[in-house]
mmCIF file of C-alpha atoms and ligand atoms in Angstrom:
data_model
loop_
_atom_site.group_PDB
_atom_site.id
_atom_site.type_symbol
_atom_site.label_atom_id
_atom_site.label_comp_id
_atom_site.label_asym_id
_atom_site.label_seq_id
_atom_site.Cartn_x
_atom_site.Cartn_y
_atom_site.Cartn_z
ATOM 1 C CA UNK A 1 102.623 61.005 -29.483
ATOM 2 C CA UNK A 2 103.887 62.587 -32.685
ATOM 3 C CA UNK A 3 103.687 60.453 -35.836
ATOM 4 C CA UNK A 4 104.879 61.675 -39.217
ATOM 5 C CA UNK A 5 103.601 59.828 -42.264
ATOM 6 C CA UNK A 6 105.348 59.911 -45.630
ATOM 7 C CA UNK A 7 102.703 59.086 -48.244
ATOM 8 C CA UNK A 8 101.544 59.916 -51.760
ATOM 9 C CA UNK A 9 97.956 59.680 -50.462
ATOM 10 C CA UNK A 10 97.660 61.811 -47.291
ATOM 11 C CA UNK A 11 93.864 62.135 -47.789
ATOM 12 C CA UNK A 12 93.447 58.447 -46.950
ATOM 13 C CA UNK A 13 94.316 59.224 -43.322
ATOM 14 C CA UNK A 14 91.165 61.314 -42.880
ATOM 15 C CA UNK A 15 89.403 57.955 -42.474
ATOM 16 C CA UNK A 16 91.443 57.499 -39.302
ATOM 17 C CA UNK A 17 91.441 60.980 -37.787
ATOM 18 C CA UNK A 18 87.784 61.776 -38.442
ATOM 19 C CA UNK A 19 86.195 59.121 -36.230
ATOM 20 C CA UNK A 20 86.054 57.443 -32.863
ATOM 21 C CA UNK A 21 88.974 56.821 -30.521
ATOM 22 C CA UNK A 22 91.658 58.115 -32.895
ATOM 23 C CA UNK A 23 89.639 61.208 -33.833
ATOM 24 C CA UNK A 24 89.215 62.059 -30.159
ATOM 25 C CA UNK A 25 92.903 61.444 -29.427
ATOM 26 C CA UNK A 26 93.804 63.933 -32.167
ATOM 27 C CA UNK A 27 91.318 66.517 -30.867
ATOM 28 C CA UNK A 28 92.616 66.095 -27.307
ATOM 29 C CA UNK A 29 96.180 66.591 -28.506
ATOM 30 C CA UNK A 30 97.265 63.107 -27.400
ATOM 31 C CA UNK A 31 98.120 62.206 -30.979
ATOM 32 C CA UNK A 32 99.626 64.491 -33.607
ATOM 33 C CA UNK A 33 99.616 63.088 -37.138
ATOM 34 C CA UNK A 34 101.610 65.022 -39.698
ATOM 35 C CA UNK A 35 101.625 64.177 -43.415
ATOM 36 C CA UNK A 36 104.558 64.559 -45.789
ATOM 37 C CA UNK A 37 103.888 64.045 -49.490
ATOM 38 C CA UNK A 38 106.896 63.095 -51.647
ATOM 39 C CA UNK A 39 104.918 64.362 -54.661
ATOM 40 C CA UNK A 40 105.857 67.868 -53.513
ATOM 41 C CA UNK A 41 109.487 66.936 -54.116
ATOM 42 C CA UNK A 42 108.832 65.122 -57.393
ATOM 43 C CA UNK A 43 110.958 65.751 -60.473
ATOM 44 C CA UNK A 44 109.983 67.986 -63.362
ATOM 45 C CA UNK A 45 106.704 69.555 -64.351
ATOM 46 C CA UNK A 46 104.914 66.243 -63.717
ATOM 47 C CA UNK A 47 106.387 65.940 -60.176
ATOM 48 C CA UNK A 48 107.648 62.499 -60.933
ATOM 49 C CA UNK A 49 108.308 60.204 -57.932
ATOM 50 C CA UNK A 50 108.705 56.801 -59.640
ATOM 51 C CA UNK A 51 110.915 55.281 -62.314
ATOM 52 C CA UNK A 52 111.433 51.995 -64.150
ATOM 53 C CA UNK A 53 113.178 49.175 -62.286
ATOM 54 C CA UNK A 54 116.813 48.380 -63.117
ATOM 55 C CA UNK A 55 116.964 44.835 -64.411
ATOM 56 C CA UNK A 56 113.638 45.241 -66.168
ATOM 57 C CA UNK A 57 110.255 43.826 -65.380
ATOM 58 C CA UNK A 58 106.809 45.274 -64.868
ATOM 59 C CA UNK A 59 105.811 48.152 -62.631
ATOM 60 C CA UNK A 60 107.621 51.138 -61.217
ATOM 61 C CA UNK A 61 109.875 51.806 -58.233
ATOM 62 C CA UNK A 62 109.698 54.852 -55.964
ATOM 63 C CA UNK A 63 112.770 57.044 -56.458
ATOM 64 C CA UNK A 64 115.116 57.834 -53.565
ATOM 65 C CA UNK A 65 115.241 61.631 -53.736
ATOM 66 C CA UNK A 66 111.597 62.706 -53.253
ATOM 67 C CA UNK A 67 111.235 60.221 -50.376
ATOM 68 C CA UNK A 68 114.473 61.343 -48.753
ATOM 69 C CA UNK A 69 113.383 64.978 -48.944
ATOM 70 C CA UNK A 70 110.050 64.122 -47.305
ATOM 71 C CA UNK A 71 111.900 62.196 -44.601
ATOM 72 C CA UNK A 72 114.143 65.202 -43.974
ATOM 73 C CA UNK A 73 111.083 67.443 -43.736
ATOM 74 C CA UNK A 74 109.549 65.029 -41.221
ATOM 75 C CA UNK A 75 112.779 64.829 -39.205
ATOM 76 C CA UNK A 76 112.914 68.632 -39.029
ATOM 77 C CA UNK A 77 109.372 68.695 -37.622
ATOM 78 C CA UNK A 78 110.336 66.023 -35.103
ATOM 79 C CA UNK A 79 113.423 67.992 -34.110
ATOM 80 C CA UNK A 80 111.296 71.068 -33.402
ATOM 81 C CA UNK A 81 109.516 68.875 -30.848
ATOM 82 C CA UNK A 82 112.811 67.578 -29.412
ATOM 83 C CA UNK A 83 112.044 64.088 -30.740
ATOM 84 C CA UNK A 84 114.387 61.556 -32.326
ATOM 85 C CA UNK A 85 111.983 59.342 -34.273
ATOM 86 C CA UNK A 86 112.550 55.942 -35.807
ATOM 87 C CA UNK A 87 111.689 55.558 -39.472
ATOM 88 C CA UNK A 88 109.474 52.511 -40.018
ATOM 89 C CA UNK A 89 108.779 51.187 -43.521
ATOM 90 C CA UNK A 90 105.437 49.382 -43.817
ATOM 91 C CA UNK A 91 106.208 46.291 -45.878
ATOM 92 C CA UNK A 92 105.266 42.611 -46.201
ATOM 93 C CA UNK A 93 109.011 41.903 -45.879
ATOM 94 C CA UNK A 94 108.983 43.373 -42.357
ATOM 95 C CA UNK A 95 108.708 41.803 -38.940
ATOM 96 C CA UNK A 96 105.137 40.792 -38.147
ATOM 97 C CA UNK A 97 103.376 43.277 -35.843
ATOM 98 C CA UNK A 98 102.134 41.792 -32.560
ATOM 99 C CA UNK A 99 100.349 43.242 -29.531
ATOM 100 C CA UNK A 100 103.423 42.957 -27.275
ATOM 101 C CA UNK A 101 105.373 45.097 -29.757
ATOM 102 C CA UNK A 102 102.491 47.575 -30.105
ATOM 103 C CA UNK A 103 102.549 48.076 -26.349
ATOM 104 C CA UNK A 104 106.330 48.462 -26.208
ATOM 105 C CA UNK A 105 106.396 50.878 -29.160
ATOM 106 C CA UNK A 106 103.547 52.979 -27.735
ATOM 107 C CA UNK A 107 105.746 53.660 -24.708
ATOM 108 C CA UNK A 108 109.067 53.968 -26.533
ATOM 109 C CA UNK A 109 107.829 56.215 -29.315
ATOM 110 C CA UNK A 110 105.852 58.500 -27.053
ATOM 111 C CA UNK A 111 109.336 59.761 -26.161
ATOM 112 C CA UNK A 112 110.931 59.433 -29.597
ATOM 113 C CA UNK A 113 108.156 59.986 -32.114
ATOM 114 C CA UNK A 114 107.688 57.819 -35.191
ATOM 115 C CA UNK A 115 107.924 58.310 -38.946
ATOM 116 C CA UNK A 116 105.924 55.839 -41.033
ATOM 117 C CA UNK A 117 107.023 55.375 -44.622
ATOM 118 C CA UNK A 118 104.297 54.180 -47.010
ATOM 119 C CA UNK A 119 105.361 52.641 -50.310
ATOM 120 C CA UNK A 120 103.380 52.418 -53.540
ATOM 121 C CA UNK A 121 103.938 50.742 -56.915
ATOM 122 C CA UNK A 122 106.403 47.825 -56.638
ATOM 123 C CA UNK A 123 108.082 49.405 -53.628
ATOM 124 C CA UNK A 124 110.934 51.776 -52.837
ATOM 125 C CA UNK A 125 114.569 51.773 -53.933
ATOM 126 C CA UNK A 126 116.379 49.325 -51.614
ATOM 127 C CA UNK A 127 119.162 51.858 -50.967
ATOM 128 C CA UNK A 128 116.676 54.129 -49.204
ATOM 129 C CA UNK A 129 115.890 51.267 -46.814
ATOM 130 C CA UNK A 130 119.620 50.820 -46.143
ATOM 131 C CA UNK A 131 120.179 54.537 -45.680
ATOM 132 C CA UNK A 132 117.137 55.793 -43.813
ATOM 133 C CA UNK A 133 114.933 52.990 -42.432
ATOM 134 C CA UNK A 134 115.279 51.742 -38.835
ATOM 135 C CA UNK A 135 112.653 48.983 -38.947
ATOM 136 C CA UNK A 136 110.344 47.249 -41.438
ATOM 137 C CA UNK A 137 106.896 46.408 -40.179
ATOM 138 C CA UNK A 138 104.353 43.956 -41.639
ATOM 139 C CA UNK A 139 100.770 43.678 -40.413
ATOM 140 C CA UNK A 140 100.222 40.303 -42.098
ATOM 141 C CA UNK A 141 101.244 37.989 -44.907
ATOM 142 C CA UNK A 142 99.420 39.547 -47.822
ATOM 143 C CA UNK A 143 100.254 42.112 -50.478
ATOM 144 C CA UNK A 144 98.238 45.331 -50.694
ATOM 145 C CA UNK A 145 98.478 48.213 -53.135
ATOM 146 C CA UNK A 146 100.374 50.389 -50.675
ATOM 147 C CA UNK A 147 101.583 50.866 -47.130
ATOM 148 C CA UNK A 148 98.886 53.386 -46.125
ATOM 149 C CA UNK A 149 96.335 50.943 -44.710
ATOM 150 C CA UNK A 150 99.019 49.104 -42.694
ATOM 151 C CA UNK A 151 100.272 52.477 -41.393
ATOM 152 C CA UNK A 152 96.727 53.305 -40.275
ATOM 153 C CA UNK A 153 96.466 49.926 -38.562
ATOM 154 C CA UNK A 154 99.687 50.646 -36.662
ATOM 155 C CA UNK A 155 98.567 54.176 -35.687
ATOM 156 C CA UNK A 156 95.231 52.796 -34.456
ATOM 157 C CA UNK A 157 96.864 50.032 -32.419
ATOM 158 C CA UNK A 158 99.397 52.459 -30.883
ATOM 159 C CA UNK A 159 96.844 55.160 -30.046
ATOM 160 C CA UNK A 160 94.745 52.805 -27.922
ATOM 161 C CA UNK A 161 97.681 52.602 -25.484
ATOM 162 C CA UNK A 162 98.100 56.365 -25.050
ATOM 163 C CA UNK A 163 97.071 57.415 -21.531
ATOM 164 C CA UNK A 164 93.615 59.029 -21.724
ATOM 165 C CA UNK A 165 92.848 57.898 -25.286
ATOM 166 C CA UNK A 166 90.217 55.366 -24.269
ATOM 167 C CA UNK A 167 87.043 56.390 -22.435
ATOM 168 C CA UNK A 168 86.019 55.078 -19.037
ATOM 169 C CA UNK A 169 83.968 52.201 -20.449
ATOM 170 C CA UNK A 170 86.737 51.103 -22.809
ATOM 171 C CA UNK A 171 89.868 49.272 -21.754
ATOM 172 C CA UNK A 172 93.115 48.548 -23.532
ATOM 173 C CA UNK A 173 93.117 45.239 -21.618
ATOM 174 C CA UNK A 174 96.154 46.252 -19.657
ATOM 175 C CA UNK A 175 96.267 42.830 -18.031
ATOM 176 C CA UNK A 176 98.880 40.414 -19.281
ATOM 177 C CA UNK A 177 96.097 38.334 -20.890
ATOM 178 C CA UNK A 178 95.734 40.436 -24.009
ATOM 179 C CA UNK A 179 99.230 39.646 -25.251
ATOM 180 C CA UNK A 180 98.926 35.928 -24.693
ATOM 181 C CA UNK A 181 95.367 34.716 -25.039
ATOM 182 C CA UNK A 182 92.587 35.252 -27.526
ATOM 183 C CA UNK A 183 89.541 37.046 -26.141
ATOM 184 C CA UNK A 184 86.625 35.240 -24.483
ATOM 185 C CA UNK A 185 83.107 35.358 -25.996
ATOM 186 C CA UNK A 186 80.871 38.332 -25.135
ATOM 187 C CA UNK A 187 77.089 38.537 -24.676
ATOM 188 C CA UNK A 188 74.460 41.190 -24.052
ATOM 189 C CA UNK A 189 70.647 41.262 -23.802
ATOM 190 C CA UNK A 190 68.422 39.400 -24.408
ATOM 191 C CA UNK A 191 69.416 36.332 -22.328
ATOM 192 C CA UNK A 192 67.719 34.029 -24.815
ATOM 193 C CA UNK A 193 67.559 34.681 -28.568
ATOM 194 C CA UNK A 194 65.877 32.201 -30.957
ATOM 195 C CA UNK A 195 66.917 29.306 -28.740
ATOM 196 C CA UNK A 196 70.524 30.533 -28.298
ATOM 197 C CA UNK A 197 71.218 31.055 -24.591
ATOM 198 C CA UNK A 198 73.743 33.202 -22.758
ATOM 199 C CA UNK A 199 75.945 30.890 -20.614
ATOM 200 C CA UNK A 200 74.272 30.682 -17.186
ATOM 201 C CA UNK A 201 77.419 31.577 -15.240
ATOM 202 C CA UNK A 202 77.391 35.086 -16.763
ATOM 203 C CA UNK A 203 73.885 35.678 -15.348
ATOM 204 C CA UNK A 204 74.806 34.254 -11.917
ATOM 205 C CA UNK A 205 76.358 37.355 -10.411
ATOM 206 C CA UNK A 206 79.318 35.324 -9.058
ATOM 207 C CA UNK A 207 82.252 37.533 -10.038
ATOM 208 C CA UNK A 208 84.929 34.954 -9.242
ATOM 209 C CA UNK A 209 83.130 32.258 -11.240
ATOM 210 C CA UNK A 210 82.640 34.640 -14.148
ATOM 211 C CA UNK A 211 86.355 35.507 -14.118
ATOM 212 C CA UNK A 212 87.320 31.823 -13.997
ATOM 213 C CA UNK A 213 84.910 30.968 -16.832
ATOM 214 C CA UNK A 214 86.286 33.769 -19.004
ATOM 215 C CA UNK A 215 89.866 32.723 -18.384
ATOM 216 C CA UNK A 216 89.040 29.104 -19.279
ATOM 217 C CA UNK A 217 87.297 30.256 -22.461
ATOM 218 C CA UNK A 218 90.369 32.264 -23.443
ATOM 219 C CA UNK A 219 92.653 29.308 -22.875
ATOM 220 C CA UNK A 220 90.423 26.856 -24.762
ATOM 221 C CA UNK A 221 89.873 29.183 -27.701
ATOM 222 C CA UNK A 222 93.583 29.879 -27.968
ATOM 223 C CA UNK A 223 94.407 26.163 -27.832
ATOM 224 C CA UNK A 224 91.826 25.262 -30.477
ATOM 225 C CA UNK A 225 92.145 28.220 -32.863
ATOM 226 C CA UNK A 226 95.710 29.484 -32.402
ATOM 227 C CA UNK A 227 97.816 26.722 -30.840
ATOM 228 C CA UNK A 228 100.874 28.531 -32.234
ATOM 229 C CA UNK A 229 100.383 31.213 -29.552
ATOM 230 C CA UNK A 230 100.774 28.684 -26.730
ATOM 231 C CA UNK A 231 104.524 28.311 -27.236
ATOM 232 C CA UNK A 232 104.904 31.828 -25.790
ATOM 233 C CA UNK A 233 103.309 30.927 -22.432
ATOM 234 C CA UNK A 234 104.132 28.823 -19.431
ATOM 235 C CA UNK A 235 100.852 26.928 -18.858
ATOM 236 C CA UNK A 236 99.651 26.342 -15.295
ATOM 237 C CA UNK A 237 98.567 22.852 -14.257
ATOM 238 C CA UNK A 238 94.953 24.015 -14.388
ATOM 239 C CA UNK A 239 95.338 25.437 -17.878
ATOM 240 C CA UNK A 240 97.009 22.227 -19.077
ATOM 241 C CA UNK A 241 94.090 20.280 -17.606
ATOM 242 C CA UNK A 242 91.519 22.398 -19.449
ATOM 243 C CA UNK A 243 93.343 21.894 -22.736
ATOM 244 C CA UNK A 244 93.766 18.153 -22.143
ATOM 245 C CA UNK A 245 90.007 17.894 -21.555
ATOM 246 C CA UNK A 246 89.208 19.839 -24.721
ATOM 247 C CA UNK A 247 88.845 16.917 -27.130
ATOM 248 C CA UNK A 248 86.717 14.742 -24.795
ATOM 249 C CA UNK A 249 84.510 17.667 -23.719
ATOM 250 C CA UNK A 250 83.986 19.246 -27.170
ATOM 251 C CA UNK A 251 83.832 22.479 -25.215
ATOM 252 C CA UNK A 252 86.503 24.519 -26.924
ATOM 253 C CA UNK A 253 84.129 27.459 -27.098
ATOM 254 C CA UNK A 254 84.976 27.758 -30.781
HETATM 255 C C1 LIG B 1 104.578 42.948 -54.231
HETATM 256 C C2 LIG B 1 104.839 41.613 -54.440
HETATM 257 C C3 LIG B 1 104.483 40.770 -55.475
HETATM 258 C C4 LIG B 1 104.892 39.424 -55.396
HETATM 259 C C5 LIG B 1 105.616 38.967 -54.300
HETATM 260 C C6 LIG B 1 105.935 39.838 -53.258
HETATM 261 C C7 LIG B 1 105.541 41.141 -53.358
HETATM 262 N N1 LIG B 1 105.725 42.129 -52.530
HETATM 263 C C8 LIG B 1 105.164 43.219 -53.035
HETATM 264 C C9 LIG B 1 105.195 44.477 -52.372
HETATM 265 O O1 LIG B 1 105.805 44.576 -51.326
HETATM 266 N N2 LIG B 1 104.508 45.515 -52.918
HETATM 267 C C10 LIG B 1 104.383 46.720 -52.157
HETATM 268 C C11 LIG B 1 103.018 47.305 -52.164
HETATM 269 C C12 LIG B 1 105.408 47.771 -52.328
HETATM 270 C C13 LIG B 1 105.332 48.672 -51.145
HETATM 271 C C14 LIG B 1 103.932 48.978 -50.632
HETATM 272 N N3 LIG B 1 102.984 47.945 -50.874
HETATM 273 C C15 LIG B 1 102.545 47.179 -49.857
HETATM 274 C C16 LIG B 1 102.799 47.256 -48.497
HETATM 275 N N4 LIG B 1 101.723 46.151 -50.036
HETATM 276 N N5 LIG B 1 101.473 45.558 -48.870
HETATM 277 C C17 LIG B 1 102.097 46.210 -47.918
HETATM 278 C C18 LIG B 1 102.055 45.786 -46.555
HETATM 279 C C19 LIG B 1 102.690 46.488 -45.569
HETATM 280 C C20 LIG B 1 102.645 46.015 -44.255
HETATM 281 N N6 LIG B 1 101.980 44.894 -43.941
HETATM 282 C C21 LIG B 1 101.351 44.193 -44.892
HETATM 283 C C22 LIG B 1 101.379 44.612 -46.217
#
């Protein structure tokens, strides 16, 4: 997958490409990350990329022209690879990123490529969004100092779905569970630690019982911690029963 990133701080992305799953994906050629710095198209001797906001107020706004030139540079690189990438602006005003969308985009944009636009200051000139942005993407309801960390979050989430990116031991949780339910609790040795025990079923060796226990834990944790996620699923009678028993049992696993 080819991903172009338009950013004033390309060095930040070394944190992503230098380690672990993403680093390996880059080395294996599964992921190509290309940086485009609007500073190179800045105006005047000081390579200016920001200006004061019309209407007044504090802070600065990123100017259209340097960003548009970086976008054109990125598009040209995409074209050389026969790609037709979307431009995605990382912004708290965007649609909230979810795992189902990550999975869909990882497939879609393996064919098309992706250009991630990272804002700084108070943001970018709205006309650039109208003219050149296909989607706005938020990773959560908080304001940061720029779009770079959210862009890295998106690249990380997408890369995990690239065929061959994860090792044998790792799984992208391809089952339908990962989009719907929270994860179950995990344990490793020792079986008893300072009076805290590993649930006996996990030591039993009964694979079917382990699977059933894990599924129940996922359902109960989702119901107790993120009930908002339940509206997206059709609950089975068994799952409804587990949730109904939650309050009496005090066994929400949370
Ligand atoms: C600042 C601000 C202040 C008060 C109310 C709303 C506000 N929004 C912003 C804002 O969007 N500032 C941005 C800083 C300008 C563009 C880049 N910045 C950014 C991107 N901060 N946080 C993100 C971001 C992107 C995706 N997902 C979560 C946060």
